Coordinates of N, CA and C and ligand atoms in Angstrom, one line a residue:
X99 N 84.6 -81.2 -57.5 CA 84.2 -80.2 -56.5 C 84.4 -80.8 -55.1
X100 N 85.1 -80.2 -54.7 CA 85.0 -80.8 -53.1 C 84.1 -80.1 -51.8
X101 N 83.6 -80.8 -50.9 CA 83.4 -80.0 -50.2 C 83.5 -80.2 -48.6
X102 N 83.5 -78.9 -48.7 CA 84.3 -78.7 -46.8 C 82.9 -78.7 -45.6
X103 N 82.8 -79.7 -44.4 CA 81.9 -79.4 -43.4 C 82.4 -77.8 -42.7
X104 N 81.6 -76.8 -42.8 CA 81.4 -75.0 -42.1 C 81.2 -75.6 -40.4
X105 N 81.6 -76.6 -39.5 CA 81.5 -76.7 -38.5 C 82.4 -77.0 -37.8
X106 N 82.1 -77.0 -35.8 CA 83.1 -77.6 -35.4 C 82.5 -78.4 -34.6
X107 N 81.5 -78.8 -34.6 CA 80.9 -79.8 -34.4 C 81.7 -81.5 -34.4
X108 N 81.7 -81.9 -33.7 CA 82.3 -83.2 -33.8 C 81.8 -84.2 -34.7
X109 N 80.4 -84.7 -33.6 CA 79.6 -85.4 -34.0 C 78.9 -85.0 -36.0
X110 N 78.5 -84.1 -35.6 CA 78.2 -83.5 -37.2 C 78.8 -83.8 -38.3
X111 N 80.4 -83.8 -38.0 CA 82.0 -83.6 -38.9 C 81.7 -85.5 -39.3
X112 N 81.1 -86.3 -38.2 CA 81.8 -87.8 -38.1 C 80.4 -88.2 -39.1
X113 N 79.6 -87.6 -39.0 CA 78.1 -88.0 -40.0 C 78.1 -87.6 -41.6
X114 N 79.1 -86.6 -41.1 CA 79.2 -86.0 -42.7 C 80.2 -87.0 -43.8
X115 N 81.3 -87.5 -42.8 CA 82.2 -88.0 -43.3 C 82.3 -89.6 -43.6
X116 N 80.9 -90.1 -42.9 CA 80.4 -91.3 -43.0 C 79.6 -91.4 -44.3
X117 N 79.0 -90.2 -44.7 CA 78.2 -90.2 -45.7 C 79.4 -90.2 -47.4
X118 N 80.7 -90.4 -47.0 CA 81.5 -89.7 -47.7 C 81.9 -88.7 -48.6
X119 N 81.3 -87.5 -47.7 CA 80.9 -86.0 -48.4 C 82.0 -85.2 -47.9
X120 N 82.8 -86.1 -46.8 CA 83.6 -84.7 -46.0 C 85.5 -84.7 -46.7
X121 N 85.6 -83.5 -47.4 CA 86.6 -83.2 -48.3 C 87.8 -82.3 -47.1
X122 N 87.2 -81.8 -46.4 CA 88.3 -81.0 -45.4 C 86.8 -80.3 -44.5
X123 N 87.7 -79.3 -43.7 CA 86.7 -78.6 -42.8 C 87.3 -77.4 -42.5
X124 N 86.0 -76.4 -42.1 CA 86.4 -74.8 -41.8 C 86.1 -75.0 -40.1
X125 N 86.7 -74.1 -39.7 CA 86.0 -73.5 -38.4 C 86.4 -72.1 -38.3
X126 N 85.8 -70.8 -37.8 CA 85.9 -70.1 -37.1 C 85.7 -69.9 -36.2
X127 N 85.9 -68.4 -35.3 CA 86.1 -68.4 -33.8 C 84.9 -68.0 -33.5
X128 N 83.4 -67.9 -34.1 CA 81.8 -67.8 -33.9 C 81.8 -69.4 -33.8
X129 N 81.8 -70.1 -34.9 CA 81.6 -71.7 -34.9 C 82.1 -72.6 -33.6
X130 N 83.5 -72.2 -33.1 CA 84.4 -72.7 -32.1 C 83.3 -71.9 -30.8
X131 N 82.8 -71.0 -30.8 CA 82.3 -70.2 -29.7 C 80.9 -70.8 -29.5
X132 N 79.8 -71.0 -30.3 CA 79.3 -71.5 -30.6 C 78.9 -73.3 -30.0
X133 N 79.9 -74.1 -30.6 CA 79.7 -75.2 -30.0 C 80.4 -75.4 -28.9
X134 N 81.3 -74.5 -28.2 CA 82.2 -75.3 -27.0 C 83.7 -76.0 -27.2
X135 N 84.3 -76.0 -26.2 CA 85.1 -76.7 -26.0 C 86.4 -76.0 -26.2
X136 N 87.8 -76.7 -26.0 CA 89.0 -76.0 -26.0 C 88.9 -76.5 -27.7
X137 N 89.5 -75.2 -28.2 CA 90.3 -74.7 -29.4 C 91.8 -75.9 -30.0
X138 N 92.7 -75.9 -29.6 CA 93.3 -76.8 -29.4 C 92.9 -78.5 -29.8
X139 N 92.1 -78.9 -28.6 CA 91.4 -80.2 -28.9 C 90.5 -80.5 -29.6
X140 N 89.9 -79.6 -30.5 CA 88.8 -79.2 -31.2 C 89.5 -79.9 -32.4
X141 N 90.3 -78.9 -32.6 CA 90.9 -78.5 -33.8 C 91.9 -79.9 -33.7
X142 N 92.2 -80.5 -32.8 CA 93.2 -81.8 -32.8 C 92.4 -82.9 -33.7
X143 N 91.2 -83.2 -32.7 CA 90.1 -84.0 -33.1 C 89.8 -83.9 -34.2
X144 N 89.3 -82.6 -34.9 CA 89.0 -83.0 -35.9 C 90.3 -83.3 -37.3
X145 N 90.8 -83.1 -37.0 CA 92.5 -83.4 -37.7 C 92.4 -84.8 -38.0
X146 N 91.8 -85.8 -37.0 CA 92.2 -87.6 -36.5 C 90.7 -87.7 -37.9
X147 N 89.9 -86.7 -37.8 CA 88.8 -87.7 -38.3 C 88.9 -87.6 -39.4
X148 N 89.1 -86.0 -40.2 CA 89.2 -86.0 -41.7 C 91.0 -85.9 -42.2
X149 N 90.8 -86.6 -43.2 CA 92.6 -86.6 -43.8 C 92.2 -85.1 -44.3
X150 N 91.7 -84.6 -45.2 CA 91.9 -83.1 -45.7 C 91.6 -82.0 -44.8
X151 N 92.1 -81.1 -45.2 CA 92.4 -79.9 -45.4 C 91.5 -79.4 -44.0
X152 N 91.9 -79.0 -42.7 CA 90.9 -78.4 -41.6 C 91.6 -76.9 -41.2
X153 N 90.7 -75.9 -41.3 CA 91.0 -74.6 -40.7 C 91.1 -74.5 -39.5
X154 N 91.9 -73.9 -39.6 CA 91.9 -72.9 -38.0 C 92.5 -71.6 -37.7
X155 N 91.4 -71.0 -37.2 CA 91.3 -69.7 -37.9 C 92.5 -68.8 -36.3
X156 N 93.0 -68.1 -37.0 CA 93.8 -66.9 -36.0 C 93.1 -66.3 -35.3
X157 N 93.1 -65.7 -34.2 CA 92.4 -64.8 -33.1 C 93.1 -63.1 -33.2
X158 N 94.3 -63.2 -33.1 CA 95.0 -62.1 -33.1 C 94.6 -60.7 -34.6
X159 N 95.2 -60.0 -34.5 CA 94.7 -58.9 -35.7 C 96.1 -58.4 -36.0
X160 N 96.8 -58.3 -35.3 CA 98.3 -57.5 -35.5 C 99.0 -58.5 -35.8
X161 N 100.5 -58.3 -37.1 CA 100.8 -59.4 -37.7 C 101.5 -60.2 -36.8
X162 N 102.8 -59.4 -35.9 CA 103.5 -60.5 -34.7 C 102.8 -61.4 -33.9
X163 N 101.5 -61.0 -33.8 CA 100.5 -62.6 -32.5 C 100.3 -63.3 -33.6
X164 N 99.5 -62.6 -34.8 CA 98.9 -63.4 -35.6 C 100.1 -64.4 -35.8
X165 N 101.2 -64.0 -36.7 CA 102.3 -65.0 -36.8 C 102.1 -66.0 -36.1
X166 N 102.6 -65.2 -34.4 CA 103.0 -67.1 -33.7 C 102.0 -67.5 -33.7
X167 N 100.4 -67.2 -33.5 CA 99.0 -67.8 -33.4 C 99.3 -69.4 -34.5
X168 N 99.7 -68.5 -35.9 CA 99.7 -69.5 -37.2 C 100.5 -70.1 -37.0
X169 N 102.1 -70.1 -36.3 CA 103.0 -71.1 -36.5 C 102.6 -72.3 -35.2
X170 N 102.0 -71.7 -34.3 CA 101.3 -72.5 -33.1 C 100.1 -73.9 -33.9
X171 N 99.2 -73.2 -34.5 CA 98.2 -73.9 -35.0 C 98.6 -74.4 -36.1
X172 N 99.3 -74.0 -36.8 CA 99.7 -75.3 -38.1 C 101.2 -76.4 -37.5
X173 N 101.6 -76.4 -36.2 CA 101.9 -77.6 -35.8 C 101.1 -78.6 -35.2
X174 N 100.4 -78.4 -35.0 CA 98.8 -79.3 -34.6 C 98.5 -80.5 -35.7
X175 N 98.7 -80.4 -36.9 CA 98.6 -81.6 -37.6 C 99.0 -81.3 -39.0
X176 N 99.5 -82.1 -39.5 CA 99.6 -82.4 -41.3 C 98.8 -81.4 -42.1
X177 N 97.3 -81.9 -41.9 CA 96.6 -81.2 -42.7 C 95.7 -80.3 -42.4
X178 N 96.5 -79.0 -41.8 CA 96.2 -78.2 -40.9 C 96.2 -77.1 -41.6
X179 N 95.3 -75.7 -42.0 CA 95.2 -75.0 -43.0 C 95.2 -73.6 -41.5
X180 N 96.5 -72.7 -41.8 CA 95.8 -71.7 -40.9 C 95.2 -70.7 -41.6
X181 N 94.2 -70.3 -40.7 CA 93.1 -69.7 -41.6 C 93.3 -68.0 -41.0
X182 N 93.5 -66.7 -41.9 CA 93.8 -65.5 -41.7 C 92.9 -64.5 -41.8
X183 N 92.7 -63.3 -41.6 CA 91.8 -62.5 -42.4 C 92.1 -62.1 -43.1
X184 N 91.3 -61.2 -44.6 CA 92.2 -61.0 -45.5 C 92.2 -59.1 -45.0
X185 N 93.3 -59.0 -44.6 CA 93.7 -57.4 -43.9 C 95.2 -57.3 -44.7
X186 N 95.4 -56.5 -44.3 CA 96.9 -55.9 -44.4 C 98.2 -57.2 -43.7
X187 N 98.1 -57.3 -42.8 CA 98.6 -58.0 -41.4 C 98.3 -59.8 -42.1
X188 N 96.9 -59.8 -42.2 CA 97.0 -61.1 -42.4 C 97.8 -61.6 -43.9
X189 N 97.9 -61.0 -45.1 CA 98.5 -61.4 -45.9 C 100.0 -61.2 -45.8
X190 N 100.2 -60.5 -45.1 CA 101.9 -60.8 -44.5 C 102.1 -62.0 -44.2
X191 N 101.0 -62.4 -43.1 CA 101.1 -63.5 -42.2 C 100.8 -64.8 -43.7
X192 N 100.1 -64.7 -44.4 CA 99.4 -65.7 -45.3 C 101.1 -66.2 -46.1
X193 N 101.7 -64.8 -46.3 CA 102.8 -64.8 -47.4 C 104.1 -65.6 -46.5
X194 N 104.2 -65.5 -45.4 CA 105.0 -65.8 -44.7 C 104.9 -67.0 -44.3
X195 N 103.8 -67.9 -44.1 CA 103.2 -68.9 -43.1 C 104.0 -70.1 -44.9
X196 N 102.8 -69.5 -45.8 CA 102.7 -70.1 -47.4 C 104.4 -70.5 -47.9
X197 N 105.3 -69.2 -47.3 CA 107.0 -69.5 -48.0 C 107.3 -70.6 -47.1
X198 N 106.8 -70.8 -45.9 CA 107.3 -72.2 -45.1 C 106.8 -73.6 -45.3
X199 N 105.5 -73.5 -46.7 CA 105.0 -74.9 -46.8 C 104.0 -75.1 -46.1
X200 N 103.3 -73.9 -45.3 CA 102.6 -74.0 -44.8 C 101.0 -73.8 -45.8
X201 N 99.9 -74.6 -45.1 CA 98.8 -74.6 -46.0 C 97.8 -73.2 -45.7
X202 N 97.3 -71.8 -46.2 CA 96.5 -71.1 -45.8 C 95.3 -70.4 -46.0
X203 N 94.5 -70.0 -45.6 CA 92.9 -70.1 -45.7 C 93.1 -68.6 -45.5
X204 N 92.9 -67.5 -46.8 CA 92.7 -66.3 -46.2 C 91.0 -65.4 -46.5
X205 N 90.3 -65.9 -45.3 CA 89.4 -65.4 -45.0 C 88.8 -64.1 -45.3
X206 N 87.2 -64.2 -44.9 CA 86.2 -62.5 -45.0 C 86.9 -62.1 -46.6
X207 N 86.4 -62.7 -47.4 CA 87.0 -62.0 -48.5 C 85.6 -61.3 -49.4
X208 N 85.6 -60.0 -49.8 CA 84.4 -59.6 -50.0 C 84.6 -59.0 -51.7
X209 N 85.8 -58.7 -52.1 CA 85.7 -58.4 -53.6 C 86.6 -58.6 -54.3
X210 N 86.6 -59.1 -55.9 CA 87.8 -60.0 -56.4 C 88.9 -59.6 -56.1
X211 N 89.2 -58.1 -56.2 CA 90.8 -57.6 -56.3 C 91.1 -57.9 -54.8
X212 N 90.3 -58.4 -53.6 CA 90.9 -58.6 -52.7 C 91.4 -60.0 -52.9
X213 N 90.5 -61.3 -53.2 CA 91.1 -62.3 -54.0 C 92.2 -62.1 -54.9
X214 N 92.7 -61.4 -55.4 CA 93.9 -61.5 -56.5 C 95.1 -61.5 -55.0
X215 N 94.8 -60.4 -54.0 CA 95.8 -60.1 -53.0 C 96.0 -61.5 -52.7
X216 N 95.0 -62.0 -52.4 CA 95.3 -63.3 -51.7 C 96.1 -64.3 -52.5
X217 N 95.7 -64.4 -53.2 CA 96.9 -65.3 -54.7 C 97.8 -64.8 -54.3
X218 N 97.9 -63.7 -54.5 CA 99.5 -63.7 -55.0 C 100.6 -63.2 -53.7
X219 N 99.5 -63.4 -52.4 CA 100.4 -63.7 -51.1 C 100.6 -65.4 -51.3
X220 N 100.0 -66.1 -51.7 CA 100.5 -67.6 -51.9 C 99.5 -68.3 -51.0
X221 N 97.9 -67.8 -51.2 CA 97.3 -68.6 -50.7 C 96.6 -70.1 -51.3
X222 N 96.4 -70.8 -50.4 CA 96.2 -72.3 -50.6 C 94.6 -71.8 -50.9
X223 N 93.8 -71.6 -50.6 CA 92.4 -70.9 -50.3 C 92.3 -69.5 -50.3
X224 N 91.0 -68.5 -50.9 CA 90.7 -68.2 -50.6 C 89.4 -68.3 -50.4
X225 N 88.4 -67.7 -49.6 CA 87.1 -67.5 -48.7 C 86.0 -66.4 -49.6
X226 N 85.8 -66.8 -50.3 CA 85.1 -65.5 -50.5 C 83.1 -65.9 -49.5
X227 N 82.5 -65.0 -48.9 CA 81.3 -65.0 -48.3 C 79.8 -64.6 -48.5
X228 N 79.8 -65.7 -49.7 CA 78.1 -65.5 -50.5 C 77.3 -64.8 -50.2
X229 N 77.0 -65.7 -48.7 CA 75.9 -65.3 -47.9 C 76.0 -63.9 -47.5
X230 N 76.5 -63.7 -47.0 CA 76.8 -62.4 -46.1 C 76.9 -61.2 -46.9
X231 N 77.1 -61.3 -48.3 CA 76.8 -60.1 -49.7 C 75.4 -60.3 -49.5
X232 N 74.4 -61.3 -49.8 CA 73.2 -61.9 -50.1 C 72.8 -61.2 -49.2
X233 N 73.2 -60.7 -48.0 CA 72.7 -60.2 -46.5 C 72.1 -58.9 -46.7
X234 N 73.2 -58.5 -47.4 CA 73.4 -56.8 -47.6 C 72.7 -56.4 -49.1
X235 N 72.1 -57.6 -50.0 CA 71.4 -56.9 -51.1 C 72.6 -57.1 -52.2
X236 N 73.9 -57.6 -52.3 CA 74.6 -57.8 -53.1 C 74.7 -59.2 -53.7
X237 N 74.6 -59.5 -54.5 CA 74.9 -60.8 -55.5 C 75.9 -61.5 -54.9
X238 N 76.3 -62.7 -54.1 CA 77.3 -63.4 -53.3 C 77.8 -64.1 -55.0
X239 N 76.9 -64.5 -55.2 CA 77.3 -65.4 -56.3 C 78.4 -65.1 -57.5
X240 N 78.2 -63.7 -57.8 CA 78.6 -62.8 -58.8 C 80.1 -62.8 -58.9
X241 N 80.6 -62.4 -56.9 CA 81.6 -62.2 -56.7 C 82.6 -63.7 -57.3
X242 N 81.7 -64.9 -57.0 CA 82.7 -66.1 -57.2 C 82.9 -66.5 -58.8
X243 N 81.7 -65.8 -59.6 CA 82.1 -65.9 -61.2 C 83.3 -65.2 -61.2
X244 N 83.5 -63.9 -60.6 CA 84.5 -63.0 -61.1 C 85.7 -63.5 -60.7
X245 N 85.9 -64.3 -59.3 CA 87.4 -64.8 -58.8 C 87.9 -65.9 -59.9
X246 N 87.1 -66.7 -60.1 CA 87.0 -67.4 -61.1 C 87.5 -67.7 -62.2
X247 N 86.8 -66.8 -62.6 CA 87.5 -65.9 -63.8 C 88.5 -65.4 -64.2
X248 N 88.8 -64.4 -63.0 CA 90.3 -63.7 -62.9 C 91.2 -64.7 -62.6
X249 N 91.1 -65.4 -61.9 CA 92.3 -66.5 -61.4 C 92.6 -67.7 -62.8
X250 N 91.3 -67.7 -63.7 CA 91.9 -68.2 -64.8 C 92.6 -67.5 -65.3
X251 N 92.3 -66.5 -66.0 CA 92.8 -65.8 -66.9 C 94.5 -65.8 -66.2
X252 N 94.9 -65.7 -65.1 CA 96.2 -65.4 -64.8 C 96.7 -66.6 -64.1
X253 N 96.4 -67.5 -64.3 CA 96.5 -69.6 -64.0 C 97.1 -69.1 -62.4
X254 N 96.5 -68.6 -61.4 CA 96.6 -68.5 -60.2 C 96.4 -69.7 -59.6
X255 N 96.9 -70.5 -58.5 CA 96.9 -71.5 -58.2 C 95.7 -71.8 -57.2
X256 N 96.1 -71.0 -56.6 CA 94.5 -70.3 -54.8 C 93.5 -71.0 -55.3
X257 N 93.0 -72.0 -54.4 CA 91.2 -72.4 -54.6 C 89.9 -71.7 -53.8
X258 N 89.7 -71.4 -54.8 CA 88.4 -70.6 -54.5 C 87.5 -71.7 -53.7
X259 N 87.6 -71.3 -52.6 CA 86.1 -71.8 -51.1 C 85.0 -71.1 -50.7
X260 N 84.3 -71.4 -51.7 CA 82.9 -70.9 -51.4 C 82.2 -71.1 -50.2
X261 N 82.1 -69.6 -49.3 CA 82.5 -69.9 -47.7 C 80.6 -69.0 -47.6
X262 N 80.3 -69.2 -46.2 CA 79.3 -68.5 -45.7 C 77.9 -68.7 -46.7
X263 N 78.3 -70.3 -47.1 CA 77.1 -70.6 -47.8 C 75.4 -70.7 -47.0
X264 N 74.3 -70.4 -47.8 CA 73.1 -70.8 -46.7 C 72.2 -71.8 -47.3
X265 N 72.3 -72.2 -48.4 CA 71.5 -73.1 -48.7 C 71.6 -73.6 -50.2
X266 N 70.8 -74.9 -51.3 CA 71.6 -75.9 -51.5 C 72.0 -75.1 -52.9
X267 N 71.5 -74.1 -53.0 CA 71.2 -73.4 -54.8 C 72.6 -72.5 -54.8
X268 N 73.2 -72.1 -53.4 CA 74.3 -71.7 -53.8 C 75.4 -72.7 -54.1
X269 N 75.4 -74.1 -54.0 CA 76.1 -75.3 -54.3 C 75.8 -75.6 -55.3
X270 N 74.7 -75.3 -55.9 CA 74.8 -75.6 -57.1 C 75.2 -74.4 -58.5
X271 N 75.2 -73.1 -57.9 CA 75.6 -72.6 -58.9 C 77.1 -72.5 -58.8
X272 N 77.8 -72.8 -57.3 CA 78.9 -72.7 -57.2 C 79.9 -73.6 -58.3
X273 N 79.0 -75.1 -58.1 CA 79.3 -76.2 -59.4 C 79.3 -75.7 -60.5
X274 N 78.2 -74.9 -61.2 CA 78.4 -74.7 -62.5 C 79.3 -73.6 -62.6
X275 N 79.5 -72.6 -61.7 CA 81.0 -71.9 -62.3 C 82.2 -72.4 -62.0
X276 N 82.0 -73.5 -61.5 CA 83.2 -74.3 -61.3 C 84.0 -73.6 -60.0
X277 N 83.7 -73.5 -59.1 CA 84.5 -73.0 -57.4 C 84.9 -74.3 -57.4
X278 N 86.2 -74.7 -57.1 CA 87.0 -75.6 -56.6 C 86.3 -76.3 -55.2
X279 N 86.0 -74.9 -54.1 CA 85.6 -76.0 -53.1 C 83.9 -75.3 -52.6
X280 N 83.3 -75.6 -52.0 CA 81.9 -75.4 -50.9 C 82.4 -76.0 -49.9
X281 N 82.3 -74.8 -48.7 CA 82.0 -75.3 -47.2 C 80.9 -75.0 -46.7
X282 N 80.0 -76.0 -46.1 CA 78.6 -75.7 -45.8 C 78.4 -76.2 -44.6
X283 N 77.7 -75.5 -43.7 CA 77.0 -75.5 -42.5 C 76.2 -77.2 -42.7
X284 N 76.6 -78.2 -42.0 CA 76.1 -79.9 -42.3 C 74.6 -79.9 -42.3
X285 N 73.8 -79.1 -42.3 CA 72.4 -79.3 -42.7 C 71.8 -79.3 -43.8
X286 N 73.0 -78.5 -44.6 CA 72.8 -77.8 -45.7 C 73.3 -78.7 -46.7
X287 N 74.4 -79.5 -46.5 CA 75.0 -80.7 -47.0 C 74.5 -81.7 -47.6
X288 N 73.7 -82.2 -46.5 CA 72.5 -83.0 -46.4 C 71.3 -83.0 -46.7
X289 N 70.8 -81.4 -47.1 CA 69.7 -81.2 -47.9 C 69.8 -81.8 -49.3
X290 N 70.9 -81.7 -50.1 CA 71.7 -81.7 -51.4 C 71.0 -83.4 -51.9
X291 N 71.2 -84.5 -51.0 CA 70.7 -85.5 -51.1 C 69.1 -86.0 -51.2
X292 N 68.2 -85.1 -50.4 CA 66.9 -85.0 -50.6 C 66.2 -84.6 -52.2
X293 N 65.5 -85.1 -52.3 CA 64.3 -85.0 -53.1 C 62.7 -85.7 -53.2
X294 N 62.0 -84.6 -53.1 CA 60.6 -86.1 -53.0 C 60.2 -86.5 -53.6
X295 N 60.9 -86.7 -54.8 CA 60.1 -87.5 -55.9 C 61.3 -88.8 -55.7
X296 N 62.7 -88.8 -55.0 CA 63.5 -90.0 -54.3 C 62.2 -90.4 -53.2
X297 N 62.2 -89.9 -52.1 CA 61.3 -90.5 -51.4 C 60.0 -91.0 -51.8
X298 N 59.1 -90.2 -52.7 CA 57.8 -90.5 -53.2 C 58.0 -92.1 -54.1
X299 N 59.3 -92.1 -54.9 CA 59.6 -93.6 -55.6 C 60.0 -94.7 -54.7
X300 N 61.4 -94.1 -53.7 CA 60.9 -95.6 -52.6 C 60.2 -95.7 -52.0
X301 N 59.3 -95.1 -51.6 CA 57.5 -95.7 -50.9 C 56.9 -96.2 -52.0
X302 N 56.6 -96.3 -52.6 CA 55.9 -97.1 -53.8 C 56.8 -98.5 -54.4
X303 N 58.2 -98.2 -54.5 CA 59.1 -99.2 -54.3 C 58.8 -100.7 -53.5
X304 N 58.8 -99.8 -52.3 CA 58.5 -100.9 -50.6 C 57.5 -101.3 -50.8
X305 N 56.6 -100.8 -51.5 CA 55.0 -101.5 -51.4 C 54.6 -102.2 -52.3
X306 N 55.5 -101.8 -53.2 CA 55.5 -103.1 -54.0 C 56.2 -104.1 -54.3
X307 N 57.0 -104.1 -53.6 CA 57.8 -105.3 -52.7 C 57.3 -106.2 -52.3
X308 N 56.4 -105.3 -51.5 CA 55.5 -106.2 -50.3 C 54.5 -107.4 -51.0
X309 N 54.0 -106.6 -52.1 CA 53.0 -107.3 -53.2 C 54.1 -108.5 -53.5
X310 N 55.3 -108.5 -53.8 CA 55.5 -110.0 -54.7 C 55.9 -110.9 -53.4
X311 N 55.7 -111.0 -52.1 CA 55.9 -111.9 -51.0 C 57.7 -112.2 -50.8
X312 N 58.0 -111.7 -51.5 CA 59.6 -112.2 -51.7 C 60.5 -111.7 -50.5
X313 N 61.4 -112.1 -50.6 CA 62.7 -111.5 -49.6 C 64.2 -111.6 -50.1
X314 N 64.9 -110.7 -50.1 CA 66.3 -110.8 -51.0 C 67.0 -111.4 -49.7
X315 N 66.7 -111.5 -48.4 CA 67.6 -111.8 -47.5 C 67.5 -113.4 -47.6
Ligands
E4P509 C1 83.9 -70.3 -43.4 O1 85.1 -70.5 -43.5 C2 83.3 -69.1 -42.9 O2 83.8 -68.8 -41.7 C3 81.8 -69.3 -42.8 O3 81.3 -69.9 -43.9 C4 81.0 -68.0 -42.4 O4 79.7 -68.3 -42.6 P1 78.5 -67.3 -42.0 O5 78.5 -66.1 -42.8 O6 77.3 -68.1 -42.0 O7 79.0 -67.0 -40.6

């Protein structure tokens, strides 16, 4: 399972990837709006820090900007994913960007048969948005059994990125149906490590350390 830091956060991206959790990264144009800074250098930077897989998402809606948007942003680096909506427009652009070797991320995806589109425009990724079903009273989860599923059953290549995650239970059910990737908001990441019965055992650990007078240094 890999998983992707949901930020564009610099600092965040360099903590995550110290912890060696960081598998690639997403950004969108809320996340990029959000933290600041030029687009471009954002997106360069974070390129230098992680070797996998970094999005960057298109601004345009109509397929001609979108195009050059994509062929603009996936010369920016190697391991540069341009990231599309999944519309009409963007899987032109997905199918087109995908026949040049290019890597692509087709986004907002809300129900499997829109995931099958995305396969079989030749996406590297698709997005499906947990949370944001979960928002509206629908099962996020459900949807990622079903992509899952269907993409076995027809040995579709597209990795399912369990996108617009909120917290650690969707990481974990994502594991057991097997999603290829989670991209998570770096707080969320980091929760995954916590437990207090880990903390409640190294405090009792240290103190009884302290009891045998010793020192390993
Ligand atoms: C990732 O690629 C998505 O843009 C992101 O996970 C959306 O998350 P949100 O629903 O919390 O905005």
């Amino acid at each position: 399972m890999k998983f992707f830091a949901d930020t564009s956060d610099i600092d965040a991206i360099k903590e995550i990837n110290d912890l060696g959790m960081l598998d690639g990264v997403t950004t969108n144009p809320s996340l990029i709006a959000k933290n600041g800074g030029d687009f471009f250098e954002i997106i360069t930077e974070i390129c230098k820090i992680c070797d996998g897989p970094v999005s960057g998402e298109v601004a345009a809606t109509d397929y001609e900007t979108m195009m050059k948007e994509g062929e603009k942003v996936a010369g920016l680096a190697d391991n540069i994913t341009v990231k599309v909506p999944l519309t009409e427009a963007g899987l032109k652009v997905c199918k087109n960007l995908a026949g040049n070797g290019t890597m692509v991320n087709v986004t907002l995806c809300f129900s499997p048969m829109q995931a099958v589109l995305a396969a079989k425009a030749g996406a590297t990724f698709v997005s499906p948005f947990v949370g944001r079903l979960d928002d509206i009273g629908q099962n996020g989860m459900e949807l990622i059994s079903d992509i899952v599923r269907i993409y076995d059953n027809y040995g579709f290549d597209t990795e399912v990125l369990v996108a617009s995650v909120r917290h650690t239970q969707h990481i974990l059910e994502s594991a057991l149906i097997g999603a290829d990737v989670v991209t998570c908001p770096p707080d969320v990441i980091k929760k995954l490590y916590k437990h207090p019965l880990t903390d409640k055992g190294l405090a009792a650990f240290v103190e009884d350390w302290k009891k045998t007078g010793q020192s390993i240094l």
